[in-house]
Short mmCIF file of C-alpha atoms (C1' of nucleotides) in Angstrom, two decimals:
data_model
loop_
_atom_site.label_atom_id
_atom_site.label_comp_id
_atom_site.label_asym_id
_atom_site.label_seq_id
_atom_site.Cartn_x
_atom_site.Cartn_y
_atom_site.Cartn_z
CA MET X 635 -29.98 -70.38 18.52
CA ASP X 636 -30.59 -73.82 19.91
CA LYS X 637 -28.85 -75.08 23.11
CA GLN X 638 -25.22 -75.28 22.20
CA ILE X 639 -23.68 -78.79 22.06
CA TYR X 640 -19.91 -79.11 22.56
CA VAL X 641 -17.52 -81.70 21.25
CA ALA X 642 -16.19 -82.13 24.75
CA ASP X 643 -19.52 -83.55 25.86
CA ILE X 644 -20.13 -85.61 22.71
CA ALA X 645 -20.12 -89.08 24.32
CA ALA X 646 -23.61 -88.17 25.99
CA GLU X 647 -24.97 -87.46 22.47
CA GLU X 648 -24.36 -90.96 20.98
CA GLY X 649 -27.02 -92.01 18.60
CA LYS X 650 -28.67 -88.54 18.74
CA GLN X 651 -29.11 -86.01 16.08
CA VAL X 652 -27.34 -82.82 16.99
CA THR X 653 -26.00 -79.51 15.62
CA LEU X 654 -22.42 -78.43 16.27
CA ARG X 655 -21.09 -75.00 15.62
CA GLY X 656 -17.43 -74.27 15.09
CA TRP X 657 -14.55 -73.82 12.54
CA LEU X 658 -13.17 -76.06 9.88
CA TYR X 659 -9.78 -77.24 11.14
CA GLY X 660 -8.96 -79.45 8.20
CA LYS X 661 -10.59 -81.36 5.37
CA ARG X 662 -9.97 -84.39 3.26
CA SER X 663 -12.29 -84.88 0.31
CA GLY X 664 -13.40 -87.74 -1.82
CA GLY X 665 -15.76 -87.55 -4.79
CA LYS X 666 -18.93 -88.15 -3.02
CA LEU X 667 -17.51 -87.93 0.48
CA HIS X 668 -15.96 -85.10 2.52
CA PHE X 669 -14.23 -85.54 5.90
CA LEU X 670 -14.38 -82.27 7.77
CA GLN X 671 -12.37 -81.75 10.97
CA VAL X 672 -14.64 -79.45 12.96
CA ARG X 673 -13.28 -77.76 16.12
CA ASP X 674 -15.50 -75.85 18.46
CA GLY X 675 -13.00 -74.65 21.08
CA THR X 676 -13.63 -77.85 23.31
CA GLY X 677 -12.36 -80.42 20.96
CA VAL X 678 -12.16 -81.58 17.30
CA ILE X 679 -14.68 -83.95 15.77
CA GLN X 680 -14.64 -85.65 12.26
CA ALA X 681 -17.91 -84.69 10.40
CA VAL X 682 -18.54 -87.14 7.48
CA VAL X 683 -20.49 -85.51 4.61
CA SER X 684 -21.82 -88.15 2.27
CA LYS X 685 -23.44 -87.01 -1.05
CA LYS X 686 -26.36 -89.33 -0.76
CA ASP X 687 -27.19 -88.19 2.78
CA VAL X 688 -27.36 -84.35 2.51
CA PRO X 689 -29.05 -81.75 0.21
CA PRO X 690 -27.07 -80.82 -2.86
CA GLU X 691 -26.38 -77.41 -1.68
CA ALA X 692 -25.11 -78.73 1.65
CA PHE X 693 -22.60 -80.97 -0.19
CA ALA X 694 -21.50 -78.05 -2.27
CA ALA X 695 -20.94 -75.95 0.74
CA ALA X 696 -18.64 -78.70 2.29
CA GLU X 697 -16.80 -78.69 -0.96
CA GLY X 698 -16.26 -74.95 -0.95
CA ALA X 699 -15.38 -74.66 2.75
CA HIS X 700 -12.00 -73.25 3.50
CA GLN X 701 -9.67 -73.90 6.46
CA GLU X 702 -11.01 -72.05 9.52
CA SER X 703 -14.37 -71.24 7.84
CA SER X 704 -17.12 -70.98 10.40
CA LEU X 705 -19.85 -73.50 9.99
CA GLU X 706 -22.82 -75.35 11.47
CA VAL X 707 -23.06 -79.13 11.03
CA SER X 708 -26.04 -81.21 11.89
CA GLY X 709 -26.11 -84.94 12.02
CA THR X 710 -25.99 -88.08 14.00
CA ILE X 711 -23.17 -88.91 16.56
CA VAL X 712 -21.81 -92.38 16.09
CA LYS X 713 -19.10 -94.41 17.83
CA ASP X 714 -16.06 -94.94 15.57
CA THR X 715 -12.92 -96.60 16.57
CA ARG X 716 -11.05 -95.00 13.60
CA SER X 717 -11.53 -91.65 15.08
CA ALA X 718 -9.09 -90.24 17.68
CA LEU X 719 -12.13 -88.83 19.60
CA GLY X 720 -13.87 -92.19 19.55
CA PHE X 721 -16.87 -90.51 17.87
CA GLU X 722 -17.73 -88.93 14.65
CA MET X 723 -20.76 -87.16 13.07
CA HIS X 724 -22.71 -88.52 10.19
CA VAL X 725 -23.88 -85.26 8.65
CA SER X 726 -27.37 -84.63 7.55
CA ASP X 727 -27.09 -80.97 6.82
CA LEU X 728 -24.48 -78.41 6.80
CA ARG X 729 -24.37 -74.53 6.60
CA LEU X 730 -21.30 -72.48 5.86
CA LEU X 731 -21.31 -69.24 7.87
CA GLN X 732 -18.21 -67.36 6.74
CA GLY X 733 -14.58 -67.90 5.64
CA GLU X 734 -12.36 -66.82 2.87
CA ALA X 735 -9.62 -68.89 1.19
CA GLY X 736 -6.05 -68.26 2.12
CA TYR X 737 -5.80 -69.00 5.93
CA PRO X 738 -2.11 -68.42 6.42
CA ILE X 739 -1.25 -71.17 8.99
CA GLN X 740 -0.84 -74.70 7.65
CA PRO X 741 -0.37 -77.78 9.66
CA LYS X 742 3.17 -77.71 8.39
CA GLU X 743 6.38 -76.07 9.51
CA HIS X 744 6.55 -72.33 10.01
CA GLY X 745 9.20 -70.00 11.22
CA ILE X 746 8.73 -68.42 14.64
CA GLY X 747 8.81 -64.90 13.19
CA PHE X 748 5.89 -65.70 10.96
CA LEU X 749 3.96 -67.31 13.66
CA MET X 750 4.33 -64.41 15.97
CA GLU X 751 2.97 -62.09 13.29
CA GLN X 752 0.02 -64.43 13.09
CA ARG X 753 -0.46 -64.90 16.89
CA HIS X 754 -4.11 -63.93 16.72
CA LEU X 755 -4.68 -67.00 14.42
CA TRP X 756 -1.91 -69.16 15.82
CA LEU X 757 -3.90 -69.42 19.04
CA ARG X 758 -6.29 -71.62 17.16
CA SER X 759 -3.83 -74.43 16.66
CA ALA X 760 -3.77 -77.56 18.85
CA ARG X 761 -0.56 -76.72 20.60
CA GLN X 762 -1.55 -73.14 21.43
CA ARG X 763 -5.03 -74.22 22.72
CA ALA X 764 -3.44 -76.70 24.94
CA ILE X 765 -1.17 -74.00 26.46
CA LEU X 766 -4.07 -71.65 26.96
CA SER X 767 -5.89 -74.37 28.68
CA VAL X 768 -3.02 -75.17 31.00
CA ARG X 769 -2.51 -71.55 31.71
CA HIS X 770 -6.05 -71.17 32.71
CA SER X 771 -5.79 -74.11 35.17
CA LEU X 772 -2.42 -72.86 36.65
CA ILE X 773 -4.01 -69.51 37.37
CA LYS X 774 -7.04 -71.10 38.87
CA ASN X 775 -4.94 -73.43 40.97
CA ILE X 776 -2.85 -70.46 42.19
CA ARG X 777 -6.07 -68.66 43.20
CA ASP X 778 -7.47 -71.73 44.81
CA TYR X 779 -4.35 -72.46 46.87
CA PHE X 780 -4.43 -69.03 48.52
CA ASP X 781 -8.16 -68.96 48.91
CA GLU X 782 -8.20 -72.34 50.73
CA ARG X 783 -5.53 -71.02 53.18
CA GLY X 784 -7.29 -67.88 54.23
CA PHE X 785 -5.51 -65.36 51.99
CA THR X 786 -7.28 -62.32 50.69
CA LEU X 787 -6.54 -61.06 47.16
CA VAL X 788 -5.70 -57.45 47.29
CA ASP X 789 -5.25 -55.70 43.99
CA SER X 790 -2.33 -53.41 43.61
CA PRO X 791 -2.25 -50.44 41.31
CA ILE X 792 -0.71 -50.68 37.81
CA LEU X 793 -0.03 -46.96 37.59
CA THR X 794 2.50 -46.03 40.25
CA PRO X 795 4.35 -42.88 41.18
CA THR X 796 7.81 -44.46 41.69
CA ALA X 797 9.98 -47.25 41.06
CA CYS X 798 10.68 -50.06 43.43
CA GLU X 799 14.15 -49.93 42.16
CA GLY X 800 16.12 -48.30 39.31
CA THR X 801 14.22 -46.23 36.96
CA SER X 802 15.85 -47.55 33.75
CA THR X 803 13.52 -50.52 33.63
CA LEU X 804 10.25 -48.52 34.06
CA PHE X 805 7.68 -47.76 31.35
CA GLU X 806 6.71 -44.13 31.64
CA VAL X 807 3.29 -42.60 30.95
CA PRO X 808 2.15 -39.05 31.17
CA TYR X 809 -0.20 -38.37 34.07
CA PHE X 810 -2.25 -35.14 33.87
CA ASP X 811 -0.79 -32.45 35.99
CA LEU X 812 1.09 -34.66 38.22
CA GLY X 813 3.78 -35.19 35.65
CA LYS X 814 4.74 -38.84 35.11
CA ALA X 815 3.52 -42.16 36.21
CA TYR X 816 5.05 -45.50 35.80
CA LEU X 817 3.74 -49.00 34.91
CA THR X 818 4.23 -51.11 38.04
CA GLN X 819 7.21 -53.58 38.25
CA SER X 820 5.82 -55.41 41.24
CA GLY X 821 2.87 -55.13 43.53
CA GLN X 822 4.94 -56.15 46.54
CA LEU X 823 5.14 -52.93 48.46
CA TYR X 824 1.27 -52.57 48.24
CA GLY X 825 1.24 -56.26 49.19
CA GLU X 826 3.03 -55.49 52.40
CA ALA X 827 0.51 -52.73 53.28
CA ALA X 828 -2.30 -55.31 52.53
CA ALA X 829 -0.64 -57.87 54.82
CA MET X 830 -0.79 -55.50 57.71
CA ALA X 831 -4.48 -55.14 57.06
CA VAL X 832 -5.50 -58.64 56.49
CA GLY X 833 -2.56 -60.82 57.74
CA LYS X 834 -2.24 -63.02 54.74
CA ALA X 835 -2.56 -61.28 51.38
CA TYR X 836 -1.71 -61.77 47.72
CA VAL X 837 -1.49 -59.69 44.87
CA PHE X 838 -2.04 -60.90 41.45
CA GLY X 839 -1.68 -58.96 38.37
CA PRO X 840 0.29 -57.82 35.26
CA THR X 841 3.76 -56.26 35.77
CA PHE X 842 5.99 -54.43 33.38
CA ARG X 843 9.66 -54.20 32.94
CA ALA X 844 11.36 -52.12 30.30
CA GLU X 845 14.41 -54.36 30.38
CA LYS X 846 16.27 -54.58 27.06
CA SER X 847 16.33 -58.28 27.43
CA LYS X 848 16.26 -60.67 24.50
CA THR X 849 16.14 -63.98 26.02
CA ARG X 850 13.92 -67.08 26.27
CA ARG X 851 12.88 -66.00 29.75
CA HIS X 852 11.94 -62.41 29.37
CA LEU X 853 8.71 -60.51 28.54
CA THR X 854 8.19 -56.88 28.97
CA GLU X 855 4.67 -57.63 30.37
CA PHE X 856 4.12 -60.63 32.57
CA TRP X 857 1.95 -61.87 35.38
CA MET X 858 3.12 -62.16 38.78
CA VAL X 859 1.50 -63.58 41.97
CA GLU X 860 2.94 -62.13 45.21
CA PRO X 861 1.77 -63.54 48.63
CA GLU X 862 2.78 -61.45 51.54
CA VAL X 863 2.35 -62.69 55.10
CA ALA X 864 2.58 -60.87 58.46
CA PHE X 865 4.43 -62.63 61.26
CA MET X 866 6.26 -64.91 58.79
CA ASP X 867 10.00 -65.16 58.70
CA LEU X 868 12.31 -66.34 55.92
CA GLU X 869 12.01 -70.04 57.06
CA GLY X 870 8.19 -69.69 56.83
CA ASP X 871 8.55 -68.07 53.37
CA MET X 872 10.49 -70.99 52.11
CA ALA X 873 8.11 -73.43 53.45
CA LEU X 874 5.25 -71.58 51.85
CA ALA X 875 6.94 -71.37 48.55
CA GLU X 876 7.69 -75.07 48.62
CA ASP X 877 4.28 -76.16 49.60
CA PHE X 878 2.68 -73.71 47.02
CA LEU X 879 4.86 -75.03 44.20
CA VAL X 880 4.09 -78.69 45.00
CA GLU X 881 0.41 -78.02 45.07
CA ILE X 882 0.00 -76.00 41.98
CA VAL X 883 2.28 -78.14 39.79
CA GLY X 884 0.64 -81.35 41.25
CA ARG X 885 -2.91 -80.12 40.57
CA THR X 886 -2.12 -78.66 37.08
CA LEU X 887 -0.33 -81.91 36.19
CA ALA X 888 -3.30 -84.00 37.43
CA LYS X 889 -5.80 -82.04 35.31
CA HIS X 890 -3.69 -81.85 32.20
CA ARG X 891 -1.64 -84.93 32.01
CA HIS X 892 -3.06 -85.94 28.67
CA GLU X 893 -2.51 -82.62 26.90
CA LEU X 894 1.02 -82.20 28.47
CA THR X 895 1.95 -85.72 27.33
CA THR X 896 0.48 -85.89 23.88
CA VAL X 897 -0.03 -82.34 22.45
CA LEU X 898 2.90 -80.63 24.21
CA GLU X 899 5.12 -83.79 24.46
CA ARG X 900 6.18 -83.00 27.83
CA ASP X 901 8.14 -85.55 29.89
CA VAL X 902 5.91 -85.37 32.96
CA THR X 903 8.18 -87.59 35.15
CA ALA X 904 10.23 -84.38 35.72
CA LEU X 905 7.08 -82.74 37.13
CA GLU X 906 6.11 -85.80 39.25
CA ARG X 907 9.38 -85.35 41.09
CA VAL X 908 8.22 -81.83 42.32
CA GLN X 909 7.71 -83.15 45.91
CA LYS X 910 8.91 -81.96 49.31
CA PRO X 911 11.53 -81.31 50.45
CA PHE X 912 13.31 -79.06 47.99
CA PRO X 913 16.99 -78.71 48.52
CA ARG X 914 17.85 -75.50 50.45
CA ILE X 915 21.31 -74.02 49.97
CA THR X 916 22.77 -70.66 50.81
CA TYR X 917 24.09 -68.37 48.28
CA THR X 918 27.61 -69.03 49.68
CA GLU X 919 27.15 -72.81 49.30
CA ALA X 920 25.74 -72.30 45.74
CA VAL X 921 28.87 -70.26 44.73
CA GLU X 922 31.12 -73.02 45.96
CA ALA X 923 29.04 -75.64 44.07
CA ILE X 924 29.34 -73.71 40.90
CA GLN X 925 33.16 -73.12 41.29
CA LYS X 926 33.55 -76.83 41.92
CA ALA X 927 31.70 -77.49 38.65
CA GLY X 928 34.48 -75.45 36.98
CA HIS X 929 32.72 -72.14 36.38
CA PRO X 930 34.63 -68.93 37.46
CA ILE X 931 32.44 -67.02 39.82
CA THR X 932 33.41 -64.98 42.90
CA TRP X 933 31.38 -64.37 46.03
CA GLY X 934 29.30 -61.27 45.44
CA ASP X 935 28.55 -61.92 41.75
CA ASP X 936 24.97 -62.55 40.71
CA PHE X 937 24.18 -65.80 38.85
CA GLY X 938 23.83 -65.60 35.04
CA GLY X 939 22.01 -68.11 33.02
CA ASP X 940 25.01 -70.38 32.77
CA GLU X 941 25.53 -70.41 36.61
CA GLU X 942 21.77 -71.10 37.14
CA THR X 943 21.86 -73.99 34.72
CA VAL X 944 24.98 -75.62 36.38
CA LEU X 945 23.37 -75.29 39.61
CA CYS X 946 20.05 -76.69 38.69
CA LYS X 947 21.51 -79.77 36.97
CA GLN X 948 22.65 -81.01 40.21
CA TYR X 949 19.11 -81.44 41.47
CA ASP X 950 15.95 -83.18 40.17
CA ARG X 951 13.60 -80.79 41.61
CA PRO X 952 13.41 -76.99 42.24
CA VAL X 953 16.28 -75.71 44.48
CA MET X 954 15.95 -72.88 46.92
CA VAL X 955 18.96 -70.54 47.17
CA HIS X 956 18.85 -68.20 50.23
CA ARG X 957 20.84 -65.52 51.83
CA TYR X 958 22.21 -63.53 48.82
CA PRO X 959 24.69 -60.71 49.31
CA THR X 960 22.89 -57.62 50.48
CA ASP X 961 24.35 -55.59 47.68
CA LEU X 962 22.58 -57.79 45.08
CA LYS X 963 19.17 -57.32 46.62
CA ALA X 964 16.73 -54.39 46.83
CA PHE X 965 16.59 -52.01 49.63
CA TYR X 966 13.57 -53.59 51.44
CA PHE X 967 15.26 -56.88 52.16
CA LYS X 968 15.97 -57.48 55.84
CA ARG X 969 19.61 -58.39 56.54
CA ASP X 970 20.59 -61.58 58.27
CA PRO X 971 21.15 -60.58 61.99
CA ASN X 972 23.86 -63.27 62.20
CA ASP X 973 25.76 -61.97 59.06
CA PRO X 974 24.81 -58.45 57.78
CA LYS X 975 26.68 -59.22 54.53
CA VAL X 976 23.81 -61.26 53.41
CA ALA X 977 20.08 -60.53 52.97
CA LEU X 978 17.12 -62.85 54.10
CA GLY X 979 16.03 -63.40 50.39
CA VAL X 980 15.29 -66.61 48.59
CA ASP X 981 15.10 -67.50 44.86
CA VAL X 982 13.61 -70.73 43.67
CA LEU X 983 15.17 -72.12 40.51
CA ALA X 984 13.16 -74.49 38.39
CA PRO X 985 14.80 -77.65 37.21
CA GLU X 986 15.69 -78.48 33.65
CA GLY X 987 17.16 -74.98 33.00
CA PHE X 988 13.95 -73.10 33.17
CA GLY X 989 15.52 -70.76 35.74
CA GLU X 990 14.28 -68.53 38.34
CA ILE X 991 10.56 -68.78 38.95
CA ILE X 992 10.30 -67.28 42.55
CA GLY X 993 12.13 -64.41 44.17
CA GLY X 994 11.23 -63.38 47.61
CA GLY X 995 12.20 -63.01 51.25
CA GLN X 996 11.83 -61.30 54.52
CA ARG X 997 11.19 -57.64 54.57
CA GLU X 998 13.06 -55.04 56.64
CA ASP X 999 10.71 -54.08 59.44
CA ASP X 1000 12.72 -51.61 61.37
CA TYR X 1001 11.94 -47.96 60.57
CA ALA X 1002 15.41 -46.49 60.98
CA THR X 1003 17.16 -49.25 59.10
CA LEU X 1004 14.82 -49.12 56.18
CA ALA X 1005 15.00 -45.30 56.07
CA SER X 1006 18.75 -45.37 55.88
CA ARG X 1007 18.64 -48.05 53.08
CA ILE X 1008 16.44 -45.89 51.13
CA ASP X 1009 18.86 -42.97 51.56
CA GLU X 1010 21.76 -45.17 50.80
CA GLN X 1011 20.30 -46.16 47.40
CA LYS X 1012 19.45 -42.48 46.67
CA LEU X 1013 15.79 -43.18 46.41
CA PRO X 1014 13.39 -40.33 46.98
CA ARG X 1015 12.42 -40.50 50.61
CA GLU X 1016 9.12 -38.57 50.26
CA ALA X 1017 7.91 -41.30 47.72
CA PHE X 1018 8.39 -43.92 50.37
CA ASN X 1019 6.84 -42.15 53.33
CA TRP X 1020 3.74 -44.30 53.13
CA TYR X 1021 5.84 -47.38 52.90
CA LEU X 1022 7.76 -46.30 55.91
CA ASP X 1023 4.57 -45.82 57.80
CA LEU X 1024 4.06 -49.52 57.78
CA ARG X 1025 7.15 -49.73 60.11
CA LYS X 1026 5.82 -46.87 62.26
CA TYR X 1027 2.39 -48.15 63.17
CA GLY X 1028 2.54 -51.72 64.48
CA SER X 1029 5.61 -53.10 62.48
CA VAL X 1030 5.87 -56.78 62.44
CA PRO X 1031 8.22 -59.31 60.84
CA HIS X 1032 6.78 -60.31 57.49
CA SER X 1033 7.80 -62.01 54.31
CA GLY X 1034 6.45 -62.87 50.84
CA PHE X 1035 7.57 -63.73 47.37
CA GLY X 1036 6.73 -63.31 43.66
CA LEU X 1037 6.10 -66.10 41.33
CA GLY X 1038 6.27 -65.39 37.61
CA VAL X 1039 3.33 -67.07 35.96
CA GLU X 1040 4.75 -67.27 32.42
CA ARG X 1041 8.10 -68.82 33.52
CA THR X 1042 6.20 -71.21 35.70
CA LEU X 1043 3.85 -72.21 32.89
CA GLY X 1044 6.78 -72.53 30.49
CA TRP X 1045 8.38 -74.96 32.91
CA ILE X 1046 5.25 -76.96 33.35
CA CYS X 1047 4.63 -77.23 29.57
CA GLY X 1048 8.18 -77.57 28.55
CA LEU X 1049 8.18 -74.55 26.44
CA PRO X 1050 11.47 -73.54 24.88
CA HIS X 1051 10.57 -69.72 25.14
CA VAL X 1052 8.12 -67.92 27.43
CA ARG X 1053 6.59 -66.14 24.45
CA GLU X 1054 4.13 -69.08 23.99
CA SER X 1055 3.11 -69.04 27.58
CA ILE X 1056 1.02 -65.85 27.34
CA PRO X 1057 -1.63 -65.27 24.73
CA PHE X 1058 -0.30 -62.02 23.35
CA PRO X 1059 3.41 -61.68 24.36
CA ARG X 1060 4.93 -58.30 24.68
CA LEU X 1061 8.70 -58.39 23.79
CA MET X 1062 11.32 -55.83 23.49
CA GLU X 1063 10.89 -55.75 19.73
CA ARG X 1064 7.34 -56.78 19.42
CA LEU X 1065 4.16 -55.03 20.34
CA THR X 1066 1.72 -56.60 17.79
CA PRO X 1067 -0.78 -58.21 17.34
"C1'" U P 851 23.52 -52.16 23.76
"C1'" C P 852 27.04 -55.94 21.93
"C1'" C P 853 28.08 -60.67 19.04
"C1'" U P 854 26.50 -64.38 15.22
"C1'" C P 855 23.24 -65.92 11.58
"C1'" G P 856 19.44 -64.68 8.02
"C1'" A P 857 15.83 -61.98 4.55
"C1'" U P 858 14.03 -65.09 -2.76
"C1'" A P 859 6.25 -67.21 -4.46
"C1'" G P 860 1.20 -67.27 0.96
"C1'" C P 861 4.77 -70.87 3.98
"C1'" U P 862 9.56 -73.73 4.22
"C1'" C P 863 13.62 -73.29 1.49
"C1'" A P 864 17.24 -74.16 -3.03
"C1'" G P 865 19.52 -71.07 -6.46
"C1'" C P 866 26.92 -73.65 -7.97
"C1'" U P 867 32.18 -69.26 -10.43
"C1'" G P 868 27.99 -62.71 -11.47
"C1'" G P 869 24.76 -64.82 -17.26
"C1'" C P 870 16.50 -66.70 -18.81
"C1'" A P 871 13.42 -66.84 -11.19
"C1'" G P 872 13.25 -72.69 -9.07
"C1'" A P 873 11.13 -76.98 -5.78
"C1'" G P 874 7.95 -78.92 -2.02
"C1'" C P 875 3.66 -77.54 0.51
"C1'" A P 876 -0.45 -74.05 0.40
"C1'" A P 877 -4.18 -71.65 -2.84
"C1'" C P 878 -7.44 -72.23 -7.15
"C1'" G P 879 -9.72 -75.88 -11.10
"C1'" G P 880 -10.77 -81.13 -12.04
"C1'" A P 881 -10.92 -86.80 -10.59
"C1'" C P 882 -11.83 -90.14 -6.53
"C1'" U P 883 -17.24 -93.42 -1.18
"C1'" G P 884 -13.21 -94.12 4.65
"C1'" U P 885 -9.54 -90.05 4.45
"C1'" U P 886 -6.03 -89.10 9.11
"C1'" A P 887 0.00 -83.70 6.86
"C1'" A P 888 -4.98 -88.44 1.99
"C1'" U P 889 -3.79 -89.49 -3.26
"C1'" C P 890 -3.67 -88.15 -8.63
"C1'" C P 891 -4.04 -84.48 -13.02
"C1'" G P 892 -4.00 -79.39 -14.08
"C1'" U P 893 -3.60 -73.69 -13.22
"C1'" G P 894 -2.17 -69.12 -11.34
"C1'" G P 895 1.34 -66.92 -8.21
"C1'" G P 896 7.89 -62.73 -7.72
"C1'" U P 897 9.47 -54.86 -5.53
"C1'" C P 898 14.83 -61.77 -5.08
"C1'" C P 899 13.95 -56.55 2.17
"C1'" C P 900 15.46 -51.09 1.05
"C1'" U P 901 18.97 -47.37 -0.84
"C1'" G P 902 23.42 -46.55 -3.24
"C1'" G P 903 27.96 -48.54 -5.62
"C1'" U P 904 31.03 -51.98 -8.73
"C1'" U P 905 30.09 -54.38 -13.63
"C1'" C P 906 28.53 -55.18 -20.50
"C1'" G P 907 25.38 -57.77 -17.05
"C1'" A P 908 23.79 -58.34 -9.76
"C1'" A P 909 19.15 -62.58 -6.15
"C1'" C P 910 24.57 -63.48 -5.91
"C1'" C P 911 30.09 -58.80 -4.98
"C1'" C P 912 30.81 -53.86 -1.93
"C1'" A P 913 28.75 -49.90 1.48
"C1'" G P 914 24.82 -48.16 4.54
"C1'" G P 915 20.04 -48.95 6.39
"C1'" U P 916 15.48 -51.78 7.88
"C1'" C P 917 13.44 -56.25 9.74
"C1'" G P 918 13.76 -61.22 11.84
"C1'" A P 919 16.08 -65.36 14.62
"C1'" G P 920 19.76 -67.28 18.26
"C1'" G P 921 23.15 -65.88 22.09
"C1'" A P 922 25.39 -62.21 25.61
"C1'" G P 923 24.78 -58.44 28.81
"C1'" C P 924 20.89 -56.54 31.71
"C1'" C P 925 17.02 -58.56 34.92
"C1'" A P 926 14.11 -59.38 42.79
#
RNA sequence: UCCUCGAUAGCUCAGCUGGCAGAGCAACGGACUGUUAAUCCGUGGGUCCCUGGUUCGAACCCAGGUCGAGGAGCCA
């Protein structure tokens, strides 16, 4: 095949004769004129097929082309103000590659259930392409952020022998003669081991939760990025989370302002407000604020969706809630030495009701305390021997957090449901396509 | 797991008090030289989610089930 020319680079081809390959996104036809909207993955260009300019078989091919047929069009690129792109192609020849009639997705309204069934095709539509593109950038910006600051990416296993927490939310798989393995819920414990090796580590991978959750914020398979830093306390952790969010949101917005504003119709002023400092309140203060807003909640309760929303509405940027009751947090959280009732954890809640996007905190670094926490929660001690070793051979204060990629992307793109933020979402009641 | 709503053409839906299965869009055929969800004319297209019940007669009423959507709980 010739050197591939892409729609994204079409301005450089003005006046030239080129060949584009792609798919027929839409078509409007006249008697001796067809307007083909050709997309190639980088953009959409209108290809004008005039009967007098092309061989008869090419004109017939244009006539018979169906939505999403693959094709190859050759012609001259000309400037045209009537086109959204600014350019169009005057076609001199056209070859239909493949494509049957009956492409199921129309540029009209569809129900979400139908679209989810057609997810493999739905990805081709403008909105989904925009989301894929923003997702790609967000992930790149996350990796760049850590790379630029001396973090080392350390991959954690997906098959694990035990749970971080309760077993009810684990996916179980058979594992040879060793019995059962589980799909990871978090790479954090391994991230801690990594931080003791490289100082600043981050884990980035898919995680799995068998939660029977049917909400706009839950997937059973989602991606999480988890930095973990040696010699960092909770204050440092919050500063890192804040700086990290400001950077990744800022960079992603800078690159995709146009798509966010036009294709996704996102009000980006809300994203522009993501600047330091984020408000920092303790769990106790949050409870008081929620009570003051008229919601019944008592100290010791976890926040539900309603409580989160009430709290977030009081701020115009992400809010950091720290020092949750110890009982609400996992065994590995360090307790506040000034108040053992609370743990040195922090959650970051995104504004506009997008909910918790970060959870993290300072880890327990004392061997005996951690061992007794494991016993208290009736976790199998032998499974955590390796984790306890980290407190035996050069234990240091350390902290980290986990950021949910899909929730963050859903927030940036303004998506009503996280299912659109991942190419092939896995939900409690959906495993296909 | 619980609550609410829904399932009728490829899609989005209407179908009144139980009495012949409908519309728009899409598809297909035709007309049209500047269309932007083009327009105009025509054609084809149904397991009314499934099973059972009530009835002279069920898309419609009843029971059970399946699937989908929204919400709750759950959820670092």
